[in-house]
Coordinates of C-alpha atoms in Angstrom, one line a residue:
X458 CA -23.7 57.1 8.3
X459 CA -24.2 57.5 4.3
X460 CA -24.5 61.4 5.0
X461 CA -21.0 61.2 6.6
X462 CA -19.2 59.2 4.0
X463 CA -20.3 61.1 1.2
X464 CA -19.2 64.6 2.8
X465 CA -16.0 63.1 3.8
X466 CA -15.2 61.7 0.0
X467 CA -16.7 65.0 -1.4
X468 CA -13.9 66.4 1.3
X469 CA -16.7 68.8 2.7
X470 CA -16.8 70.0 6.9
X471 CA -18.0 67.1 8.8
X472 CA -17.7 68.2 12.3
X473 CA -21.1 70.2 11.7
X474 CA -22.7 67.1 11.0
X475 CA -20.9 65.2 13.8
X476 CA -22.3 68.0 16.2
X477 CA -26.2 68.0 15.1
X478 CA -25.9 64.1 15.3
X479 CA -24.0 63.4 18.8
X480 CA -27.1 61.5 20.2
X481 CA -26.0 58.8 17.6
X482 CA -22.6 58.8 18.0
X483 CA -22.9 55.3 19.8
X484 CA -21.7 51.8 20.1
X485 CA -25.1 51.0 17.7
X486 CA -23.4 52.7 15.1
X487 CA -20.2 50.9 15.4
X488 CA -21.8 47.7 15.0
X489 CA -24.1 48.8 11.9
X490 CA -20.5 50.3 10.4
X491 CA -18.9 46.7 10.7
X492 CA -22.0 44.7 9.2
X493 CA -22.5 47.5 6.3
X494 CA -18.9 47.9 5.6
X495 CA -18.5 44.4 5.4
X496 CA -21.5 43.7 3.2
X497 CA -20.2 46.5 0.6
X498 CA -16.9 44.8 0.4
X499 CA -18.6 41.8 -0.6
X500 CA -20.8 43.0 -2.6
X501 CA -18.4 45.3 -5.0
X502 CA -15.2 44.8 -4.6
X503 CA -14.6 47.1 -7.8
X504 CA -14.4 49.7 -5.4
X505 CA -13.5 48.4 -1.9
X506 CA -10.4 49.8 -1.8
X507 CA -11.6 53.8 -2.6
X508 CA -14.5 52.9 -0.1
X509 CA -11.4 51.7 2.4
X510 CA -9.7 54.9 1.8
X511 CA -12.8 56.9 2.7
X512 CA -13.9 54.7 6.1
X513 CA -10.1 55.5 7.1
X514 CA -9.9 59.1 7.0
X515 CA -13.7 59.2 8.4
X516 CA -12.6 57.1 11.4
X517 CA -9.6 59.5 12.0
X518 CA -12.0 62.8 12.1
X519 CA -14.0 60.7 14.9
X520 CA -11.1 59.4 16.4
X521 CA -10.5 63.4 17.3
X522 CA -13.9 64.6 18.2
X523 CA -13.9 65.5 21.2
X524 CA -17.5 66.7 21.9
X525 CA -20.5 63.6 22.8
X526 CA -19.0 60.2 24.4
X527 CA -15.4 59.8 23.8
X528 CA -15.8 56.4 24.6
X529 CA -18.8 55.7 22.0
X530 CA -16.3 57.9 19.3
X531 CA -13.2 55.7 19.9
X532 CA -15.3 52.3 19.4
X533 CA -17.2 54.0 15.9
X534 CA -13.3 54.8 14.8
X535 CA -11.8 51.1 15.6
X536 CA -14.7 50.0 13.6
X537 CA -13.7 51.7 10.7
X538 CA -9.7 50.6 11.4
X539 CA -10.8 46.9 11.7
X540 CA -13.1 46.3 8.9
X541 CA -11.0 48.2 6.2
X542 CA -8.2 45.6 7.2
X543 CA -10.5 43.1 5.4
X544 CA -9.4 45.1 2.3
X545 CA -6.1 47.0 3.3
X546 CA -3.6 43.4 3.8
X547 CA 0.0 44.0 4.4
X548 CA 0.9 42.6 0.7
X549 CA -2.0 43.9 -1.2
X550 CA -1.7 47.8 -0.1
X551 CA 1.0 48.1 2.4
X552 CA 1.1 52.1 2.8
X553 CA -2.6 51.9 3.6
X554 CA -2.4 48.7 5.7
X555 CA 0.5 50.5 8.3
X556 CA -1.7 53.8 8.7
X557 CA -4.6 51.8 9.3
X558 CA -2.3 49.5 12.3
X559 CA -0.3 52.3 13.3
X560 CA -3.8 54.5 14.1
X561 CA -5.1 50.9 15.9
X562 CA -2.5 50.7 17.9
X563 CA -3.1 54.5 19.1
X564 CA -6.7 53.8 19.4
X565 CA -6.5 50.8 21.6
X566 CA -4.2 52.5 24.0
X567 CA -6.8 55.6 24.0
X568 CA -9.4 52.4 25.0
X569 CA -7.3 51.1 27.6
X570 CA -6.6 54.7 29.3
X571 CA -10.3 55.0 29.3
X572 CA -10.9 51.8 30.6
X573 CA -8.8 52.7 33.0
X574 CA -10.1 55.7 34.4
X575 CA -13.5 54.2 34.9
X576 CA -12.4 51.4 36.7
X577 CA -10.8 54.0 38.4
X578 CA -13.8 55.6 39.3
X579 CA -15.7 52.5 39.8
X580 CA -13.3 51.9 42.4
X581 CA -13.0 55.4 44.5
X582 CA -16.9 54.9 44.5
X583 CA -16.4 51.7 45.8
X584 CA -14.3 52.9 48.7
X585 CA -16.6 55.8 49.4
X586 CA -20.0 53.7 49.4
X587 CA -17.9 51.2 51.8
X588 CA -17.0 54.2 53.8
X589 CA -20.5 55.1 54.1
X590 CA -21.7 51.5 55.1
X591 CA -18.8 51.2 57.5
X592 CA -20.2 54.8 59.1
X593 CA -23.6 53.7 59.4
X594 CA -23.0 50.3 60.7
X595 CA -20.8 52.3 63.9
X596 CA -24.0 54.3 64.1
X597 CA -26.2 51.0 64.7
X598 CA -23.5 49.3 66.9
X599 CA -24.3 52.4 69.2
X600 CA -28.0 52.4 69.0
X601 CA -28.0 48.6 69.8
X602 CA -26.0 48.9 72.6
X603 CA -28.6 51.6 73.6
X604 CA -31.5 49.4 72.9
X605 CA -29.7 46.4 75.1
X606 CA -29.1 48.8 78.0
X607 CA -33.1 50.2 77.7
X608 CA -34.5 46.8 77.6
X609 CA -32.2 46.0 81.0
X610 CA -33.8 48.9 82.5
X611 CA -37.1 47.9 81.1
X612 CA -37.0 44.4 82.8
X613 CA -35.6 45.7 86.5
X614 CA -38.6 48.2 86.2
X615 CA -40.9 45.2 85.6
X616 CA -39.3 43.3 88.3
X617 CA -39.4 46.3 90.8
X618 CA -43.0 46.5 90.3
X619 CA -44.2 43.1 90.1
X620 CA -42.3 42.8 93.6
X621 CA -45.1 45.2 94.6
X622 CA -48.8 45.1 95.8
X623 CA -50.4 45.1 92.3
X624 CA -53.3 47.4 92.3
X625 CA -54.8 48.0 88.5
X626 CA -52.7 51.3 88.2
X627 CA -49.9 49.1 88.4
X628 CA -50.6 46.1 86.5
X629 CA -51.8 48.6 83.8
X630 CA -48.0 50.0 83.8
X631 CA -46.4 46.6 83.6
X632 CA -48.7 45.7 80.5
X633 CA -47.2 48.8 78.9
X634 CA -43.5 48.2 79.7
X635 CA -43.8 44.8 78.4
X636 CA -44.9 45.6 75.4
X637 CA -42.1 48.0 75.2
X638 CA -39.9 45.8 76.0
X639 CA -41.4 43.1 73.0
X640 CA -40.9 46.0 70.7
X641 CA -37.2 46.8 71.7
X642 CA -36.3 43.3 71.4
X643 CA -37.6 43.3 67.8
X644 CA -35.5 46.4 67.4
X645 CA -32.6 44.7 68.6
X646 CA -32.5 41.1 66.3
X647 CA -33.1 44.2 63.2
X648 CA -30.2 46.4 64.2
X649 CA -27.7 42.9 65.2
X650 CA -28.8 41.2 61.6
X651 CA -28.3 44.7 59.7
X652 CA -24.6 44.6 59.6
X653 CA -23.9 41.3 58.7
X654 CA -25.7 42.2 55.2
X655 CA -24.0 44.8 54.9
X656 CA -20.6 43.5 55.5
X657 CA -21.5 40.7 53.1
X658 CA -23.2 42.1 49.9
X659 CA -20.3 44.8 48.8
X660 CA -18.2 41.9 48.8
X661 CA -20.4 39.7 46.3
X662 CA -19.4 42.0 43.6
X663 CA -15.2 41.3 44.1
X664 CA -15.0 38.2 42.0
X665 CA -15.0 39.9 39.1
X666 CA -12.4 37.6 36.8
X667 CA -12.0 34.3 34.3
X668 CA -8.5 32.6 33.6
X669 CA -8.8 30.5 30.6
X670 CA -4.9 28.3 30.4
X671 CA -3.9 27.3 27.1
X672 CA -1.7 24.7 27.8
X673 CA -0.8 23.7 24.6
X674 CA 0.7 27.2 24.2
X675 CA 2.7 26.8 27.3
X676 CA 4.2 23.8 26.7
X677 CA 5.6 25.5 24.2
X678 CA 4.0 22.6 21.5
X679 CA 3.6 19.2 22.2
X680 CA 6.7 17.5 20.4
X681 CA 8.4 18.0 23.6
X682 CA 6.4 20.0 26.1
X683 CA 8.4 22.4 28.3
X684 CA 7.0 22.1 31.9
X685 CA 9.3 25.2 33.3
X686 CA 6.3 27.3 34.4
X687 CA 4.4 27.8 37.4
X688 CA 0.8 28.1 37.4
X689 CA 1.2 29.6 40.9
X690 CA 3.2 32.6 39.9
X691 CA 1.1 33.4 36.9
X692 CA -1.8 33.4 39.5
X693 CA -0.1 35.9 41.7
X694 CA 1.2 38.1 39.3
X695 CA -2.8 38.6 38.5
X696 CA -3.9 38.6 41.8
X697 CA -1.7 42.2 42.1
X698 CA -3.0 44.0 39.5
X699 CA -5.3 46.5 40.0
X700 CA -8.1 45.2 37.7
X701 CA -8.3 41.8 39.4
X702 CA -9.8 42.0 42.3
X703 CA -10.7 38.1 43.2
X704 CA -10.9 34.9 40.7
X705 CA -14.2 33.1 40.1
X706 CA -13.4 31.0 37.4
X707 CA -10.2 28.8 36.3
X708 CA -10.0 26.6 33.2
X709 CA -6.6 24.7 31.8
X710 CA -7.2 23.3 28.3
X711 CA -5.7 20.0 26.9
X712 CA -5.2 16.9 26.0
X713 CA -4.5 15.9 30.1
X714 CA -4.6 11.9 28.8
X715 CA -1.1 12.3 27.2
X716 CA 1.1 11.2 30.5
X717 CA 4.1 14.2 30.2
X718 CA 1.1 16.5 31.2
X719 CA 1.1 14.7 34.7
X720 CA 3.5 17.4 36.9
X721 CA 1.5 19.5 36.1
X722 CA -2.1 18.0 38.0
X723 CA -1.0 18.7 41.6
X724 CA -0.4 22.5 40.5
X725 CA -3.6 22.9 38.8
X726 CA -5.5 20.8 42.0
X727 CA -3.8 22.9 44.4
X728 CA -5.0 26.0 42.7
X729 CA -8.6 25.3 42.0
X730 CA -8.4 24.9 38.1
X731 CA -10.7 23.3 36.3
X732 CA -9.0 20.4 33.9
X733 CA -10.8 20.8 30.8
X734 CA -10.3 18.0 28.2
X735 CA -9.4 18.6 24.7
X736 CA -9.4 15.4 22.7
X737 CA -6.4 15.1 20.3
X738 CA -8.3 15.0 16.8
X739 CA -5.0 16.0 15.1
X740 CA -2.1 17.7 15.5
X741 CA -3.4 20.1 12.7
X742 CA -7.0 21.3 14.4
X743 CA -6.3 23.7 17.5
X744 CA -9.4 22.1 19.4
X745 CA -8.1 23.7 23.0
X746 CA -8.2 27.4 21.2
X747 CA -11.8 26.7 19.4
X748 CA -13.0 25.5 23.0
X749 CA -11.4 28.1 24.8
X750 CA -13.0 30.9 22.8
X751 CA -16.4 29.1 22.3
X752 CA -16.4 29.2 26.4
X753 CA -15.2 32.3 27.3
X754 CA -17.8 34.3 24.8
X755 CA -20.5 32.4 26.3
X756 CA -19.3 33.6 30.3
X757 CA -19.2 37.0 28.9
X758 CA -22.6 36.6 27.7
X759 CA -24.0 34.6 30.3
X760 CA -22.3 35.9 33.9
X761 CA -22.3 39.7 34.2
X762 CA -20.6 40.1 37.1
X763 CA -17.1 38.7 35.2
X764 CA -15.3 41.8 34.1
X765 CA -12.1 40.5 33.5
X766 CA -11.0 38.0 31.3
X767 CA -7.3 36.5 31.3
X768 CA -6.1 34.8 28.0
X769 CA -2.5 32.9 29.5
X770 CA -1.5 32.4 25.9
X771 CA 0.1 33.8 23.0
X772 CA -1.4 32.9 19.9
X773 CA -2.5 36.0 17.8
X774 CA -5.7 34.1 16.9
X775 CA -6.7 35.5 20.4
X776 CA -6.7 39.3 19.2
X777 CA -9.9 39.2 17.8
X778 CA -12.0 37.0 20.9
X779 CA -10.2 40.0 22.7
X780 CA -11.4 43.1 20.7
X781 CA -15.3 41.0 20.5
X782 CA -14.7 40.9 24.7
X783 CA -14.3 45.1 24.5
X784 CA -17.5 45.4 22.3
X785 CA -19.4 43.2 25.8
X786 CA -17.9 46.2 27.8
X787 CA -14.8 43.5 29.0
X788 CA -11.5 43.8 29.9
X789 CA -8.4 41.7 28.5
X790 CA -5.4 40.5 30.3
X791 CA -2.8 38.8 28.4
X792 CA -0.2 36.4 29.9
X793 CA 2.6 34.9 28.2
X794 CA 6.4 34.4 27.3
X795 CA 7.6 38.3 26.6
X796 CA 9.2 37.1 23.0
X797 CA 6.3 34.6 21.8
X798 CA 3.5 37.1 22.3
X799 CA 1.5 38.1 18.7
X800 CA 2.5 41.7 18.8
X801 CA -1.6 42.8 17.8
X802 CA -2.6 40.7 20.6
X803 CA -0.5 42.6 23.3
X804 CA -1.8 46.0 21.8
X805 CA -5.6 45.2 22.2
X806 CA -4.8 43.7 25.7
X807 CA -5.7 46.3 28.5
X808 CA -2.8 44.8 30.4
X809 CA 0.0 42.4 29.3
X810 CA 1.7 40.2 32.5
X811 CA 5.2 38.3 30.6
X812 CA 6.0 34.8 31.5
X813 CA 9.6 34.8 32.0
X814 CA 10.8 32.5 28.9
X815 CA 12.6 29.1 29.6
X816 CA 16.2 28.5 28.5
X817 CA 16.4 26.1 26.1
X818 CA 19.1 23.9 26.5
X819 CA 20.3 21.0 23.5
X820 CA 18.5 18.3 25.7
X821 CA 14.7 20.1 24.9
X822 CA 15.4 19.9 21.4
X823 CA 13.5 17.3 19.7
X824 CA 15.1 14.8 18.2
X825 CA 12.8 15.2 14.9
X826 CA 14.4 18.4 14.4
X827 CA 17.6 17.4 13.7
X828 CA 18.1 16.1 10.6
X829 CA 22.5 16.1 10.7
X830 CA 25.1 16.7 12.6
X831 CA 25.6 20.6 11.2
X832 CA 22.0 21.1 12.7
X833 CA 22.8 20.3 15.6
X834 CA 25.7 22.8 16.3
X835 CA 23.6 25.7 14.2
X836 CA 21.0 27.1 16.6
X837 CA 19.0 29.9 14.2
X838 CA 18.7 27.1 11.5
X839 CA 16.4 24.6 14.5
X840 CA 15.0 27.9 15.9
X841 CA 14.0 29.3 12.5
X842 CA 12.4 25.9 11.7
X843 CA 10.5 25.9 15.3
X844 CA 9.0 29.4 14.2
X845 CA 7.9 28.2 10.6
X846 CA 6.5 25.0 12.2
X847 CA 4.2 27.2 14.7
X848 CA 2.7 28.5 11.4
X849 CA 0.4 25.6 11.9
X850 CA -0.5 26.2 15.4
X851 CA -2.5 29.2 14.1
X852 CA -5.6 28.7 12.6
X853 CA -5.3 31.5 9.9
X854 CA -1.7 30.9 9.0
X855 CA -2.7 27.3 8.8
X856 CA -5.3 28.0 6.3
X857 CA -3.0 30.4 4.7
X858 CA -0.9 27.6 4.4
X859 CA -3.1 25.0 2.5
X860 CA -5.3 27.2 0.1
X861 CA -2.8 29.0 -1.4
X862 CA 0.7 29.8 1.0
X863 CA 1.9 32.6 2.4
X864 CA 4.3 35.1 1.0
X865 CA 8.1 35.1 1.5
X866 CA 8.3 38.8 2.8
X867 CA 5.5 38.2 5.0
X868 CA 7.2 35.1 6.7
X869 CA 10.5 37.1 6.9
X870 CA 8.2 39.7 9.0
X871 CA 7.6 36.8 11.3
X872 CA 10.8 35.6 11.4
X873 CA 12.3 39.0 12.6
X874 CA 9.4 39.2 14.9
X875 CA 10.3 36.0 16.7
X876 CA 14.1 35.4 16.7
X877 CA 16.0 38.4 17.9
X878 CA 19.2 39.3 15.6
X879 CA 17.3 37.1 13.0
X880 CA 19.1 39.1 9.8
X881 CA 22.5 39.0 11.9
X882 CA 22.2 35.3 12.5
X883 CA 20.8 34.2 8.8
X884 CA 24.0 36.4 7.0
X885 CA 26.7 34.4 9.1
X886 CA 25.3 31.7 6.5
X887 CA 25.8 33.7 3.3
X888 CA 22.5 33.2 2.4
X889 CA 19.9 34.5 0.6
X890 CA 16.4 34.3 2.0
X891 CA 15.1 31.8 -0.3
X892 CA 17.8 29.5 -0.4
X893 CA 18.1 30.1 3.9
X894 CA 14.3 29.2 3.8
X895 CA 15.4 25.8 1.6
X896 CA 17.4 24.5 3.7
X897 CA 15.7 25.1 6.8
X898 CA 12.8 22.8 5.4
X899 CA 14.1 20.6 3.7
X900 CA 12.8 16.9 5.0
X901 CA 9.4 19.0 6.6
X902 CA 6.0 19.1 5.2
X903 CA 6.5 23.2 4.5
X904 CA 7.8 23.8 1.2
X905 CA 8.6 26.7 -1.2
X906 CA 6.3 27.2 -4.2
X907 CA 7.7 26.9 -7.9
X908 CA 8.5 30.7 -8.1
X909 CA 9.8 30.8 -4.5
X910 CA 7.5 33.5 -3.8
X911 CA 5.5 31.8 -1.0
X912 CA 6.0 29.1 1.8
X913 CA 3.2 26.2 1.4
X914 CA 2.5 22.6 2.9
X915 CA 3.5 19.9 0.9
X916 CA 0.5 18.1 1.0
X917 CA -1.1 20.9 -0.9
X918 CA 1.0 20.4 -3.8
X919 CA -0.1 17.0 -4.0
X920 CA -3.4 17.6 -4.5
X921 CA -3.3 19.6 -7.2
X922 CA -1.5 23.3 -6.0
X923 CA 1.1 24.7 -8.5
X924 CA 3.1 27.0 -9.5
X925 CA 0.8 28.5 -11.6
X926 CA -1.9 29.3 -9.5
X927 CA 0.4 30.8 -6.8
X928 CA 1.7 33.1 -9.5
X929 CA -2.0 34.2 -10.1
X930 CA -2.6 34.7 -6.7
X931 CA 0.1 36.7 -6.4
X932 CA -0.8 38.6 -9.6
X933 CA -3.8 41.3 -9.5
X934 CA -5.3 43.1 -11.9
X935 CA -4.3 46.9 -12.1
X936 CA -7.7 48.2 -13.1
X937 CA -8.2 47.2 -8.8
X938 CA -5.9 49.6 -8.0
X939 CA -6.3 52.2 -9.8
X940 CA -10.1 52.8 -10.4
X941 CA -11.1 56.2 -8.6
X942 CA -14.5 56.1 -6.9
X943 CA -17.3 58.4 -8.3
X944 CA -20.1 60.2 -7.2
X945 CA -22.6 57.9 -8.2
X946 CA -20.8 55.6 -6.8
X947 CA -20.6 57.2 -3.6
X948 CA -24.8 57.9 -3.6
X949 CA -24.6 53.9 -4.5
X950 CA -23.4 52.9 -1.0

C-alpha cells in the first residue's frame, strides 16, 4: 500500500506493481486503506489534503484495472473515494469533493452491476441444481414403484410355497425370500423418505430478506403524521423484484403509544410485522434510526442466510449503514417517496422501489406553521420551512446545526434538491437568499448567524455561539491549502 502511494505521487507506472501484487488486491486491503487513511488524517492534517489528492487518483488507476478480482478492485477504489471525503467537504474543496462523488456514484453502479450478475448466477445454478434434484427424484419414484411391485411378487411367491408340503428345500427358499423381502421394504421407507428432503432443503435457503420500517419517516414527521401509505403495497412491490425471493424478518419502528399511529396496527398485524417500540426521549434524538441501524448490523452479523436488507426510509443518515451492509457481502434496497429520497442514499442502494408521494392538501398543514394569513396562501414559504425543519431529523445536520451551523450555499443545495422549481418559486418574492431565508424562519428555533453566512439553532446562540466564531469557522488558513506534499513526506506515511 505505501509502495503504491509513493509511485503514484512520484507519478511513476503502477500497473507493474498492481500485476506482481494481484493476490493482495482484496477486501483486506480495503479495510486497512480506510483505518490507515483515517489515522493519517488525524494525525497530520498539515497535509491531508495532498495525501487526499494522491488516494484519489490511486483509487481511479484501480478502479480501471482490469486484471485479479474486479470485485476486490472496485471495493479497494470506494475506499479511497469514501475516506478522502473526510477531507474533500463540498465547502472546503469543492472541485475535489464533485470528482470524488461523481467517480462514487460510477463506482457503486459498477458494484450493483456486479452484484447483479452474481445473483444472477447464483440463481441459474439454483435452477439447474433444482433441475437435477427434480431429475433424480423421477428416477427414485420409478425404482420405488419397482421395489413395491418386487416385494408383491415376493410375498405371492411366499404364499405359493407355504401353501405347499414344506420339505427343507423349500423352507430353506422361503427363509431366503423373506429376508429379501425385509431388505426391499428397507429399501422402500429410504427411497419414499428421500424426496421429501429433497423437496424441502433447496427451499430453506429462499428467505433470504429483512424489512426494517421507519415510520417516523413515513409519517412524513410527527407534527401531523400522514397515514396515506400502504404497508401492503410497499410489501408487494418487494416481493417482485428479482433479489427478493421470500421475507423472514419485518420490523416497524416507533413511538406506537402516541394514538394517531393506531390505523396503522391492523396493517402491520395483518402483515406479520413486528411493532418495535421507540420511546419518545425528544423530538431532537432520532431513537427509531439509532435502533434501526444498531439491529439491522447485528442480523447481518448474526443470520447468514439474510442477503437482502430493505431500508423503507429516506433519510441520508442511512447511506453509510448501507455501504457497511456491502462491506458484509449484503445487498440494499431502498424504499421511499421519489422526491424525499437523500440522493447518496439512492446511489449506494442496489435497487430503489419509490413510494408514490401524498398530495398535500391545506388541511395537513400544521397549524404551527402558519404564523399569518400571507402564509397561508404562499406554499414555497411553508414548504421551504418544512425542508429546513427536517434538518433536525438528521443526525449529522442536527449536529451541524448546534456546534457550529451550516452554510447558506449548502442549504440552498438542499433546498433545490427537495422543492422542485425552488429558484422559480423563491424569485416570484423578489428576494434574495438571505432575506428569503429570514423570513421563512422567523418565529422558529433556526436562525441566521450574525454574518448571514450560515443557518444555526437558536438555542445555540444562547449559550454562548456568535458571530465571531462562525466567521472563524468559516475562515481557514491558506498555508492548508496551498502546502505541496514532499518526498519525505511521502516516505513519512
Amino acid at each position: 500500500m505505501i509502495n503504491l502511494l509513493r509511485t503514484t505521487y512520484q507519478n511513476q507506472e503502477v500497473y507493474p506493481i498492481l500485476q506482481h501484487n494481484l493476490s493482495k488486491l482484496n477486501e483486506n486491503l480495503a479495510l486497512k486503506l480506510r483505518k490507515w487513511v483515517s489515522d493519517r488524517f488525524a494525525k497530520e492534517p498539515t497535509i491531508a489534503i495532498n495525501l487526499a489528492r494522491v488516494i484519489i487518483k490511486l483509487s481511479t488507476i484501480i478502479q480501471e484495472f482490469e486484471q485479479g478480482n474486479i470485485a476486490s478492485n472496485l471495493e479497494i477504489a470506494i475506499a479511497g473515494y469514501e475516506t478522502v471525503l473526510q477531507v474533500c467537504t463540498r465547502q472546503a474543496f469543492p472541485q475535489e469533493s464533485d470528482v470524488v462523488q461523481k467517480a462514487l456514484v460510477i463506482a457503486y453502479q459498477q458494484r450493483q452491476q456486479i452484484l447483479s450478475k452474481t445473483i444472477g448466477e447464483l440463481r441459474e445454478q439454483t435452477i439447474q441444481n433444482q433441475t437435477q434434484i427434480n431429475i433424480l427424484t423421477e428416477q427414485l419414484q420409478e425404482e420405488l414403484q419397482q421395489a413395491k411391485l418386487q416385494v408383491n411378487d415376493l410375498k405371492t411367491t411366499i404364499t405359493e410355497l407355504k401353501q405347499k408340503e414344506g420339505n427343507s428345500e423349500s423352507r430353506i427358499e422361503i427363509i431366503s425370500l423373506i429376508a429379501e423381502l425385509k431388505d426391499l421394504k428397507e429399501r422402500q421407507i429410504r427411497v419414499e423418505q428421500f424426496p421429501t428432503t429433497a423437496n424441502i432443503s433447496p427451499k430453506t435457503g429462499q428467505f433470504n430478506t429483512a424489512i426494517f420500517y421507519d415510520i417516523e419517516n413515513l409519517t412524513m414527521g410527527r407534527n401531523n403524521p400522514n397515514l396515506n401509505f400502504s404497508l401492503k403495497e410497499i410489501q408487494i412491490n418487494l416481493e417482485n423484484t428479482t433479489l427478493v425471493n421470500k421475507i423472514a424478518i419485518q420490523c416497524a419502528y416507533a413511538d406506537w403509544s402516541d394514538s394517531r399511529l393506531r390505523p396503522l396496527k391492523n396493517e402491520i398485524q395483518e402483515l406479520g410485522i413486528e411493532a418495535i417500540q421507540i420511546f419518545d426521549y425528544s423530538h431532537k434524538r432520532n431513537a427509531a434510526d439509532m435502533q434501526l441501524a444498531i439491529d439491522i448490523m447485528e442480523l447481518a452479523q448474526s443470520r447468514p442466510m439474510l442477503q437482502v436488507f430493505v431500508i423503507v426510509s429516506g433519510d441520508g443518515a442511512f447511506a453509510a449503514l448501507a455501504k457497511k451492509l456491502h462491506e458484509y457481502g449484503k445487498a440494499v434496497i431502498g424504499c421511499a417517496y421519489e422526491g424525499q429520497i437523500n440522493r447518496i442514499l439512492k446511489s449506494v442502494c442496489d435497487c430503489f422501489i419509490p413510494i408514490p408521494t401524498p398530495q398535500v392538501t391545506i388541511e395537513d398543514i400544521s397549524i404551527n406553521e402558519v404564523t399569518s394569513e400571507s402564509l397561508l396562501n404562499d406554499d414555497i414559504l411553508i414548504v421551504t420551512n418544512k425542508v429546513l425543519q427536517d434538518l433536525k431529523q438528521n443526525i449529522e445536520q442536527l449536529s451541524q446545526l448546534k456546534e457550529g451551523g451550516i452554510y447558506v450555499n449548502q442549504i440552498y443545495h438542499i433546498l433545490k434538491d427537495n422543492i422542485p422549481n425552488f429558484d422559480q418559486k423563491r424569485k416570484q418574492h423578489g428576494y434574495k437568499l438571505a432575506k428569503f431565508l429570514k423570513k421563512v424562519i422567523e418565529g422558529t428555533d433556526i436562525c441566521l448567524s450574525s454574518d448571514n453566512n450560515k443557518l444555526i439553532l437558536r438555542e445555540t446562540l444562547t449559550l454562548g455561539s456568535n458571530g465571531s466564531s462562525n466567521r472563524t469557522l468559516n475562515g481557514g488558513s491558506p498555508y492548508l491549502r496551498t502546502r505541496v506534499l514532499t518526498t519525505n513526506s511521502v516516505t513519512q506515511f
